Short mmCIF file of C-alpha atoms in Angstrom, two decimals:
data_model
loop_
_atom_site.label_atom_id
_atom_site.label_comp_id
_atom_site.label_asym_id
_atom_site.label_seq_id
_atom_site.Cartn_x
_atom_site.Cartn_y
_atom_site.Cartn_z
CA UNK A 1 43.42 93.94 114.91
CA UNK A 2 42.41 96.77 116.77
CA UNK A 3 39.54 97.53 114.19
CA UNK A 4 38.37 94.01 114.57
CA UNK A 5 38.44 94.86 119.17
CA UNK A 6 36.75 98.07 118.38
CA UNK A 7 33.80 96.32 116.32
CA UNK A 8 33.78 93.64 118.97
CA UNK A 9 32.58 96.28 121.48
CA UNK A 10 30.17 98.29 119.10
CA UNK A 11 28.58 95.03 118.00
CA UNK A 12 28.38 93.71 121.60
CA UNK A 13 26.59 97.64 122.67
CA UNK A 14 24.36 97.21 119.46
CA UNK A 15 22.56 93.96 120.48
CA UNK A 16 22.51 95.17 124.43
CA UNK A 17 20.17 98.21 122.79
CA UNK A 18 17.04 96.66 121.65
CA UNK A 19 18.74 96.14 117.81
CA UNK A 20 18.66 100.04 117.53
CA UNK A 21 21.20 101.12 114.70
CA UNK A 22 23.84 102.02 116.84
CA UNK A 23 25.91 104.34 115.33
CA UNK A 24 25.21 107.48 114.20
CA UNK A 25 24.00 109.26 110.68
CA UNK A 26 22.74 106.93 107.91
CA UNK A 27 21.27 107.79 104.39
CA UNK A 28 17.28 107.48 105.43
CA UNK A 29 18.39 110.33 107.88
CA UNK A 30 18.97 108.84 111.48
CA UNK A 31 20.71 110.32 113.63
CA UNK A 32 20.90 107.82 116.43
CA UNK A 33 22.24 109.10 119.66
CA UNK A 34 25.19 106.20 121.41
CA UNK A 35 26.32 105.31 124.54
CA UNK A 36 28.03 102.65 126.32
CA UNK A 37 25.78 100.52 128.66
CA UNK A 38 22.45 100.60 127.54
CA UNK A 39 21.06 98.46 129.95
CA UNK A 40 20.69 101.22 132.20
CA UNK A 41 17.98 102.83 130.09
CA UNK A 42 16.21 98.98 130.20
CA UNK A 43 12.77 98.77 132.38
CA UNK A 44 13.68 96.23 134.73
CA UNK A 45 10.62 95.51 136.37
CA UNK A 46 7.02 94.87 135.44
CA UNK A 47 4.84 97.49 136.53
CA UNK A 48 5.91 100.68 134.72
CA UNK A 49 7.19 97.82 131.85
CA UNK A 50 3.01 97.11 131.43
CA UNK A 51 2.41 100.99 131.57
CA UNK A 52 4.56 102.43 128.53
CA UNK A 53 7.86 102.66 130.55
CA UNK A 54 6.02 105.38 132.51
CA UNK A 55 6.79 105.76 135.77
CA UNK A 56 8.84 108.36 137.26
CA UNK A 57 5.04 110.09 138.60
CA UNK A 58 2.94 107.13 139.05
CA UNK A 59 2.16 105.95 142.83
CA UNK A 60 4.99 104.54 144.25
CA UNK A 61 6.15 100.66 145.21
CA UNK A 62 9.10 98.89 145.64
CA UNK A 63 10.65 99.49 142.34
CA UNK A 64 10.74 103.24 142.55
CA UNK A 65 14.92 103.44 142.64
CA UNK A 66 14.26 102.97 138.90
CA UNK A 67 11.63 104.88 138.21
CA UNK A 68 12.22 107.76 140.91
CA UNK A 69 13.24 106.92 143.93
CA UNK A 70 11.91 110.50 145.53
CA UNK A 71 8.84 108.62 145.54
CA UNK A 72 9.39 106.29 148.77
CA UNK A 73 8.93 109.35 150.72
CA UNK A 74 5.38 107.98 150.15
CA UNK A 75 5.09 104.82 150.29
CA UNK A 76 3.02 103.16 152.43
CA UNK A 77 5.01 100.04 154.05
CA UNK A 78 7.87 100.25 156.27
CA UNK A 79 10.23 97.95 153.78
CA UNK A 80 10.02 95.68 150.98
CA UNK A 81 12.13 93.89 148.10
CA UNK A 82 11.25 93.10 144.93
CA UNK A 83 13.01 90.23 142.18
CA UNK A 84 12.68 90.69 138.89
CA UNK A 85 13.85 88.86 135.75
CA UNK A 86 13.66 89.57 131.90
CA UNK A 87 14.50 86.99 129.39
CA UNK A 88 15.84 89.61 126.26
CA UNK A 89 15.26 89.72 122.80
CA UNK A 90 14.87 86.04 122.35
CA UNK A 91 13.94 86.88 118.84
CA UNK A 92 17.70 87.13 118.34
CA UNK A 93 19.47 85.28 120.80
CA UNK A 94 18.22 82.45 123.39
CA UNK A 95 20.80 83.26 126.59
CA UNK A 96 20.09 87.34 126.89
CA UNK A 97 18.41 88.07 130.36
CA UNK A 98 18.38 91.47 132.55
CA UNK A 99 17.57 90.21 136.27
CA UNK A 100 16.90 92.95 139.31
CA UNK A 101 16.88 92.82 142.91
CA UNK A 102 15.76 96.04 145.00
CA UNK A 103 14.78 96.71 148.24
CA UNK A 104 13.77 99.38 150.44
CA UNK A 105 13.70 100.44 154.36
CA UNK A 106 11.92 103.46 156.11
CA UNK A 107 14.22 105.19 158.72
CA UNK A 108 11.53 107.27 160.11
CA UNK A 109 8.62 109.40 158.66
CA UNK A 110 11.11 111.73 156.92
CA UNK A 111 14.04 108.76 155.65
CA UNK A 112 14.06 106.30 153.47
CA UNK A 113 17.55 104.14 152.18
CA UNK A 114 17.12 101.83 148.98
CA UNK A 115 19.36 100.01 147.28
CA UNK A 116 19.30 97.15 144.26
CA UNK A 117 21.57 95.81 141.52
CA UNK A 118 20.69 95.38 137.64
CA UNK A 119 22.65 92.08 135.94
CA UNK A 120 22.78 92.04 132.25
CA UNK A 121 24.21 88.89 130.82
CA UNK A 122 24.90 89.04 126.78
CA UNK A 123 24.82 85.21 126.90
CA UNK A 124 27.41 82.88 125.87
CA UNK A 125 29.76 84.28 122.59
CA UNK A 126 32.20 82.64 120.84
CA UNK A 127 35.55 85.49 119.64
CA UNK A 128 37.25 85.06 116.35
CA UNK A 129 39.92 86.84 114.63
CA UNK A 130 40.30 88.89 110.97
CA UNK A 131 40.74 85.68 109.58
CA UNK A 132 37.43 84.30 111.14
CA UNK A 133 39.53 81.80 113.91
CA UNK A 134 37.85 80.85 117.20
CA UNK A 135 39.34 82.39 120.36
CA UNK A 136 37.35 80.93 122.57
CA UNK A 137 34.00 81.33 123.95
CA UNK A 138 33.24 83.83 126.45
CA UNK A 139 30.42 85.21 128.53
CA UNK A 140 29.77 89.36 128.49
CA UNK A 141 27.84 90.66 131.11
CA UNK A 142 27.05 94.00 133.05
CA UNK A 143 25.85 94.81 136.29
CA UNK A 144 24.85 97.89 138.28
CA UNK A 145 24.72 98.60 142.32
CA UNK A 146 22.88 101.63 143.82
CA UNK A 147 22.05 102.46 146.97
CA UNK A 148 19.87 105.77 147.25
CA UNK A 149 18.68 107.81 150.18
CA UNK A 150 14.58 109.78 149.80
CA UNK A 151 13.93 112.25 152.37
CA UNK A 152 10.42 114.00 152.57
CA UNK A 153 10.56 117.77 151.98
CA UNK A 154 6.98 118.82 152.49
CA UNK A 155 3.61 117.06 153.00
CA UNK A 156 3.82 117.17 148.88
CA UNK A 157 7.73 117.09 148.05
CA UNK A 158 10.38 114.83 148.46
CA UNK A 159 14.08 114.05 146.93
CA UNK A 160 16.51 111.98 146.81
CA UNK A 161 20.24 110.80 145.94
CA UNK A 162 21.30 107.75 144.54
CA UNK A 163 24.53 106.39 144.01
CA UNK A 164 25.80 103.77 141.07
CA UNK A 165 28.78 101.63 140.74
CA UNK A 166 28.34 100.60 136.82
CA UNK A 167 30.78 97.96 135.52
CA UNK A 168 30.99 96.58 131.91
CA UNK A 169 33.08 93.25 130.87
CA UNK A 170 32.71 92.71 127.42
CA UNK A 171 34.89 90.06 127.21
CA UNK A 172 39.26 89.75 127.41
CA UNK A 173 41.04 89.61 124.15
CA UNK A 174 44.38 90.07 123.93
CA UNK A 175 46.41 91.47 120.61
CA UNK A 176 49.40 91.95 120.23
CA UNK A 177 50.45 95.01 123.11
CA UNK A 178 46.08 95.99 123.10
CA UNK A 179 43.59 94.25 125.68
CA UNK A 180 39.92 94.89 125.74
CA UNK A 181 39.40 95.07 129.77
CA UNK A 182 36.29 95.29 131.71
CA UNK A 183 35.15 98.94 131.91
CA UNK A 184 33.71 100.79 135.00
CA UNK A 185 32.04 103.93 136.13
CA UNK A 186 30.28 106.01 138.60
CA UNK A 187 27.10 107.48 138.46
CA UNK A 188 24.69 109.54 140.49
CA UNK A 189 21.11 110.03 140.06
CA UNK A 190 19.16 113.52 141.20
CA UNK A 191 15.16 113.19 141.82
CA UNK A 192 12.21 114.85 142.21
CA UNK A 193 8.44 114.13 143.56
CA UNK A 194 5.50 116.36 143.98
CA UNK A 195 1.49 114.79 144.83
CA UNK A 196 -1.43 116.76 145.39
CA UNK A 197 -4.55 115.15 146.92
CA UNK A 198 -8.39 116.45 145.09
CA UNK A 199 -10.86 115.17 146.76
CA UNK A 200 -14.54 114.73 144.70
CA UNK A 201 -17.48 112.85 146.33
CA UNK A 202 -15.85 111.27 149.27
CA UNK A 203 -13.41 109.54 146.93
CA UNK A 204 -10.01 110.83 146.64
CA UNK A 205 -8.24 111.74 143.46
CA UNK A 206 -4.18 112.36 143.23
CA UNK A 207 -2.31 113.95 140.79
CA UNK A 208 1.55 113.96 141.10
CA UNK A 209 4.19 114.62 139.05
CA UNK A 210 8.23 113.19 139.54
CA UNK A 211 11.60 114.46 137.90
CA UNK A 212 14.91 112.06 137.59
CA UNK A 213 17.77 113.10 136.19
CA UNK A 214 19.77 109.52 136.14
CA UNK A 215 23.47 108.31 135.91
CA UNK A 216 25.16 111.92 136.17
CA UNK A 217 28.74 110.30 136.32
CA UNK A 218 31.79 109.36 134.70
CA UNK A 219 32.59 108.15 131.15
CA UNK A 220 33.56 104.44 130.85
CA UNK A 221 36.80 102.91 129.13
CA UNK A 222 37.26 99.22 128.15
CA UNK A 223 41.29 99.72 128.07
CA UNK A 224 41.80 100.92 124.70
CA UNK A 225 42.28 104.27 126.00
CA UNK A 226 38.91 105.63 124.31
CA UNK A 227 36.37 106.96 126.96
CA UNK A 228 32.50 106.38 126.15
CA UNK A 229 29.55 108.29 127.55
CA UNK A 230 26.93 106.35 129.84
CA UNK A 231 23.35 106.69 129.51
CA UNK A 232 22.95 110.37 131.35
CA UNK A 233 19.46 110.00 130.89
CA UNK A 234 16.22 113.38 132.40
CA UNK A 235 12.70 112.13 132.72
CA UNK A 236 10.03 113.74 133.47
CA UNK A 237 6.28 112.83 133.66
CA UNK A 238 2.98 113.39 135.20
CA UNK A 239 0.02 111.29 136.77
CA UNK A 240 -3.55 111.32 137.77
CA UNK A 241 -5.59 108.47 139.73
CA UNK A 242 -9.22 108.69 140.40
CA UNK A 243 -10.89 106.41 142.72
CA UNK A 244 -14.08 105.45 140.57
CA UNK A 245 -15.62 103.84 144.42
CA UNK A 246 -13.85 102.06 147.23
CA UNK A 247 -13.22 99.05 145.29
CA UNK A 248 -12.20 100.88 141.53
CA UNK A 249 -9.36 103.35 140.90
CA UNK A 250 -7.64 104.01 137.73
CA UNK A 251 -4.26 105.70 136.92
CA UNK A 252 -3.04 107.47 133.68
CA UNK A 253 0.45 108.73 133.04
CA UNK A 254 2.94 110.13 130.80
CA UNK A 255 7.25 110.29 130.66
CA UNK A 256 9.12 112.43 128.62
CA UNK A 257 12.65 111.04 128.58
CA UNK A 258 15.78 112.87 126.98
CA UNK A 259 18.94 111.41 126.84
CA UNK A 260 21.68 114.18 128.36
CA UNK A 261 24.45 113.32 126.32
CA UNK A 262 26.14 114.88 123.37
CA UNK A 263 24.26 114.15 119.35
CA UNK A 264 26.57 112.63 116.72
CA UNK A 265 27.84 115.18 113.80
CA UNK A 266 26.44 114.80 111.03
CA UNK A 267 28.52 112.99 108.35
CA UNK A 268 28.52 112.99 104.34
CA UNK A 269 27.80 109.15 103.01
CA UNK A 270 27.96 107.95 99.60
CA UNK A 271 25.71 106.20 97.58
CA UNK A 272 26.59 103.29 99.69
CA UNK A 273 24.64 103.10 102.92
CA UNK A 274 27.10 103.58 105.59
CA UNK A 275 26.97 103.63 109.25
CA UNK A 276 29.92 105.18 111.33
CA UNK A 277 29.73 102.40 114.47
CA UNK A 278 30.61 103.27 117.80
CA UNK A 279 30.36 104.82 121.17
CA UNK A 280 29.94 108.34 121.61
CA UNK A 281 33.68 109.66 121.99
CA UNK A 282 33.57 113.37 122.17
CA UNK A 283 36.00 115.36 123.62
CA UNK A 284 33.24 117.11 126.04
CA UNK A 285 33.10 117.00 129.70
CA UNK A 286 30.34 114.76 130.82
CA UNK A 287 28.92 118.29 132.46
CA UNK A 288 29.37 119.84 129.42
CA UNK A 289 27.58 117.43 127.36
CA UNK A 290 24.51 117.36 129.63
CA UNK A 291 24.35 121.08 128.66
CA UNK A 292 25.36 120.85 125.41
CA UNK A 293 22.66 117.95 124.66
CA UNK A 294 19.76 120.47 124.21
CA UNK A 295 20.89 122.56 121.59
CA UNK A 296 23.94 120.52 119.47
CA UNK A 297 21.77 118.26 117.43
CA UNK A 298 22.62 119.09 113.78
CA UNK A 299 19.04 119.67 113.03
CA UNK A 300 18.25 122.19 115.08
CA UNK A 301 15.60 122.58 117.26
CA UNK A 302 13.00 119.89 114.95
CA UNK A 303 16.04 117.17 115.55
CA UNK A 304 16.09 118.14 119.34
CA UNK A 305 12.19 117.31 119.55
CA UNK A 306 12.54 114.21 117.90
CA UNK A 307 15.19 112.87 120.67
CA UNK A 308 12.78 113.09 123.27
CA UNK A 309 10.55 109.62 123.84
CA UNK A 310 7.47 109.37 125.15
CA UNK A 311 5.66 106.68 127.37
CA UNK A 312 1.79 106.63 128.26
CA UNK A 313 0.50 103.77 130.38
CA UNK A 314 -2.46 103.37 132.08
CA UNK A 315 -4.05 100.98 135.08
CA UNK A 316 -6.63 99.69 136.43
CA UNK A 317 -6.74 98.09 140.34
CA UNK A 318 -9.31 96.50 141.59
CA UNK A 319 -9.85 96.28 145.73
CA UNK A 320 -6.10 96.63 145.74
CA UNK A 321 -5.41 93.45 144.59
CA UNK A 322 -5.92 93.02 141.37
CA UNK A 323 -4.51 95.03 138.43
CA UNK A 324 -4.30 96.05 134.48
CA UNK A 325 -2.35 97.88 133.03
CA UNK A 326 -1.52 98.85 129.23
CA UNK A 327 0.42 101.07 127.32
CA UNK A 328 2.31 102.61 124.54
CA UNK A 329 6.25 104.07 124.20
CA UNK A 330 6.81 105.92 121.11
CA UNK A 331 10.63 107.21 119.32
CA UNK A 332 11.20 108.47 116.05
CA UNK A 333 12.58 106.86 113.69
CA UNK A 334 15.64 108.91 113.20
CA UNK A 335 16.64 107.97 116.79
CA UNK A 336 15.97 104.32 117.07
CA UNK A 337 12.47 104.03 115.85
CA UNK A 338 11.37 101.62 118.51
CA UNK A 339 7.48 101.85 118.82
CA UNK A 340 5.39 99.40 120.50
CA UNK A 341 2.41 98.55 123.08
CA UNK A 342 2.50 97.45 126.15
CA UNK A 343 0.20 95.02 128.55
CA UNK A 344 0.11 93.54 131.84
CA UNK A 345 -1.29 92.38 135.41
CA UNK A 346 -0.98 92.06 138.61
CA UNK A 347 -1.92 89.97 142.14
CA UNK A 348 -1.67 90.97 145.39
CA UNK A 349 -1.92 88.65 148.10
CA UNK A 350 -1.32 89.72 151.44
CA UNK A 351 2.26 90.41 151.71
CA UNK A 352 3.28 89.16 147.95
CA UNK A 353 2.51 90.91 144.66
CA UNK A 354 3.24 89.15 141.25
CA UNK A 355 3.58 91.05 138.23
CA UNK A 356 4.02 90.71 134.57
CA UNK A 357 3.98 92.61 131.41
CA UNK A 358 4.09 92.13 127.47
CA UNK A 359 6.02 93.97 125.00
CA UNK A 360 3.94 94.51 121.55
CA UNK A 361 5.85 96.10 118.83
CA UNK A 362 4.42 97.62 116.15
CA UNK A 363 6.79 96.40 113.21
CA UNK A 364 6.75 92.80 112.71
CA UNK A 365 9.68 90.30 113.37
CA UNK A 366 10.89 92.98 116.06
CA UNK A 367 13.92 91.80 118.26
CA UNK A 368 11.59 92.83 120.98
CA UNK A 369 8.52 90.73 120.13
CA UNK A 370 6.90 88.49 122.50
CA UNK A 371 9.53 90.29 125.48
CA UNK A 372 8.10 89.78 128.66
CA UNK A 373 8.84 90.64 132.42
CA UNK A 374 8.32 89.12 136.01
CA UNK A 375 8.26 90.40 139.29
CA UNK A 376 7.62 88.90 142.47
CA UNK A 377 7.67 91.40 145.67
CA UNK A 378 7.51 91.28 149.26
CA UNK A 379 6.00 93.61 151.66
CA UNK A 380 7.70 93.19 154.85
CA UNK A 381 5.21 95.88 156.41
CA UNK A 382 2.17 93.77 155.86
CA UNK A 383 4.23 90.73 156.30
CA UNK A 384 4.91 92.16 160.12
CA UNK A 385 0.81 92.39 160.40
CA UNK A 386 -0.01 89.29 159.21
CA UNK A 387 2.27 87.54 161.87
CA UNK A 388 1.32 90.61 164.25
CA UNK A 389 -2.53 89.16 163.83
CA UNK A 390 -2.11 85.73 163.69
CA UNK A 391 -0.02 86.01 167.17
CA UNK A 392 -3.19 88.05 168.65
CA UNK A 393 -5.62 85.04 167.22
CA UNK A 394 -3.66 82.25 169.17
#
């Protein structure tokens, strides 16, 4: 029975990850790297969803804790909050949905506090036994809370700290003296922004460039005394916007993400395809897997390479209102293989923005096909002016 809790957790983590293979070495050569709650590595929100999943550099909103929350520092408005919600490979399963709610507040011209929560249902899932009995039905879900704190370092630099509560319930089953118990962890995230303002024919031009290095915290155990790694994720990227005239500006950008946690051992298969399911259990210190992460991949420096992912997104704004973006996320195939495009828009309207993006993979019958994302924000800043000028009309 305790086989049959442990494959209820691995198969529960393998549909949370986008239908990656989620174990470790198979016979076409992957080498997939695990951890427990994916979700965290999910793009919750539409913007940098439309753009590639790049957006740790690009000009920041409301949805920045995400991305890189050094970039309120920057931002414009004196608060906002943003609601987003992301029905989840419905190719597989109709009840999957990641929602998020963030917000932000400027102290002063040198502060800003944000803070937000991630829910990840896994729908509605009935438990059986070896002998293929119903135990019930149950409902799996995940959640996250941060609350992170920008300051502005320079007229160019800023940082910030951001704290995460992370907890997992994959469901209760009991057996014999074993229980499978909700799992939880603590996380910290470190970040980095830099922007540099070029100015060409009376127009301005800015290129920036942001660092986050996300969910530096414990390991997480669902009560079978086995300790998984979370998502310890660095990303890096870069980002240039030219303003074309006062009414035309367009943005291009590029992440490098790397996940910081240890790479699974190689292991000798059969003829057979096997796949050795699981989370990552090794015996490192979450420190000394972050370290460890750049140089233990069994492959050497070429397997290394092909752990990082890349994201390139562009967009297009018109008169600050209206917006398109696109974009393309790439992996190789011996660490998940998920390519695919990316496309989306936006409307602004005074103090509310609505937002949505398209997912595009490249394979067909993808788990991922057809995924799309919503987002509906609120600027409280402009919301204050509106009022502010509609008092000074009367």
């Amino acid at each position: 029975m305790r086989k049959y809790l442990t494959f209820v957790v691995a198969a529960l983590i393998f549909i949370s990850l986008e239908n990656r293979i989620y174990g470790q070495v198979t016979s076409n050569g992957s080498n997939v790297i695990t951890t427990a709650v994916p979700f965290l590595t999910i793009a919750p929100e539409s913007r940098g969803g439309a753009m590639g999943d790049a957006g740790v550099a690009i000009s920041p909103d409301v949805n920045s804790l995400y991305w890189n929350p050094a970039k309120y520092a920057f931002i414009e408005s004196e608060a906002g909050v943003s609601l987003s919600y992301t029905p989840w490979m419905r190719k597989l399963v109709g009840d999957m949905n990641l929602a998020y709610l963030v917000g932000y507040r400027k102290l002063d011209d040198q502060q800003t506090v944000s803070g937000g929560m991630r829910y990840f249902s896994l729908g509605q899932i009935t438990f059986r036994n070896d002998a293929g009995e119903s135990q019930g039905m149950q409902n799996p879900n995940e959640f996250a809370i941060d609350f992170g704190y920008t300051r502005l370092l320079s007229d160019k630099f800023s940082g910030s700290v951001a704290l995460r509560y992370i907890h997992s319930d994959l469901g209760t089953s009991m057996t014999g003296t074993e229980t499978l118990r909700p799992g939880n962890a603590f996380a910290a995230d470190v970040s980095f922004y830099y922007q540099q303002e070029l100015k060409s024919d009376r127009y301005k031009n800015l290129l920036s460039a942001g660092v986050d290095i996300s969910n530096i915290g414990s390991k997480i155990s669902y009560g079978d005394g086995t300790k998984y790694f979370i998502p310890t994720n660095l990303r890096m990227g870069v980002a240039y916007s030219s303003e074309i005239d006062r009414s035309n500006k367009f943005t291009v950008s590029m992440d490098l993400n790397k996940l910081l946690v240890p790479t699974p051992k190689s292991v000798s298969l059969d003829q057979e395809s096997s796949v050795v399911v699981g989370g990552n259990t090794s015996d490192k210190s979450v420190i000394g897997g972050i370290f460890s992460s750049f140089t233990d991949a069994p492959g050497g420096l070429k397997e290394e390479l092909q752990e990082v992912t890349i994201g390139l997104g562009s967009e297009y704004l018109y008169n600050g209102q209206f917006a398109l973006r696109g974009g393309y996320f790439y992996e190789n195939q011996n660490k998940g293989n998920r390519k695919y495009f990316t496309a989306g828009a936006g409307v602004k309207m005074n103090a509310f923005s609505l937002d949505f993006s398209y997912l595009i993979p490249t394979q067909q019958n993808h788990p991922l096909e057809n995924t799309l994302r919503f987002s509906l924000s609120f600027d409280f800043g402009q919301l204050a002016s509106v009022a502010g000028l509609s008092k000074s009309h009367k």
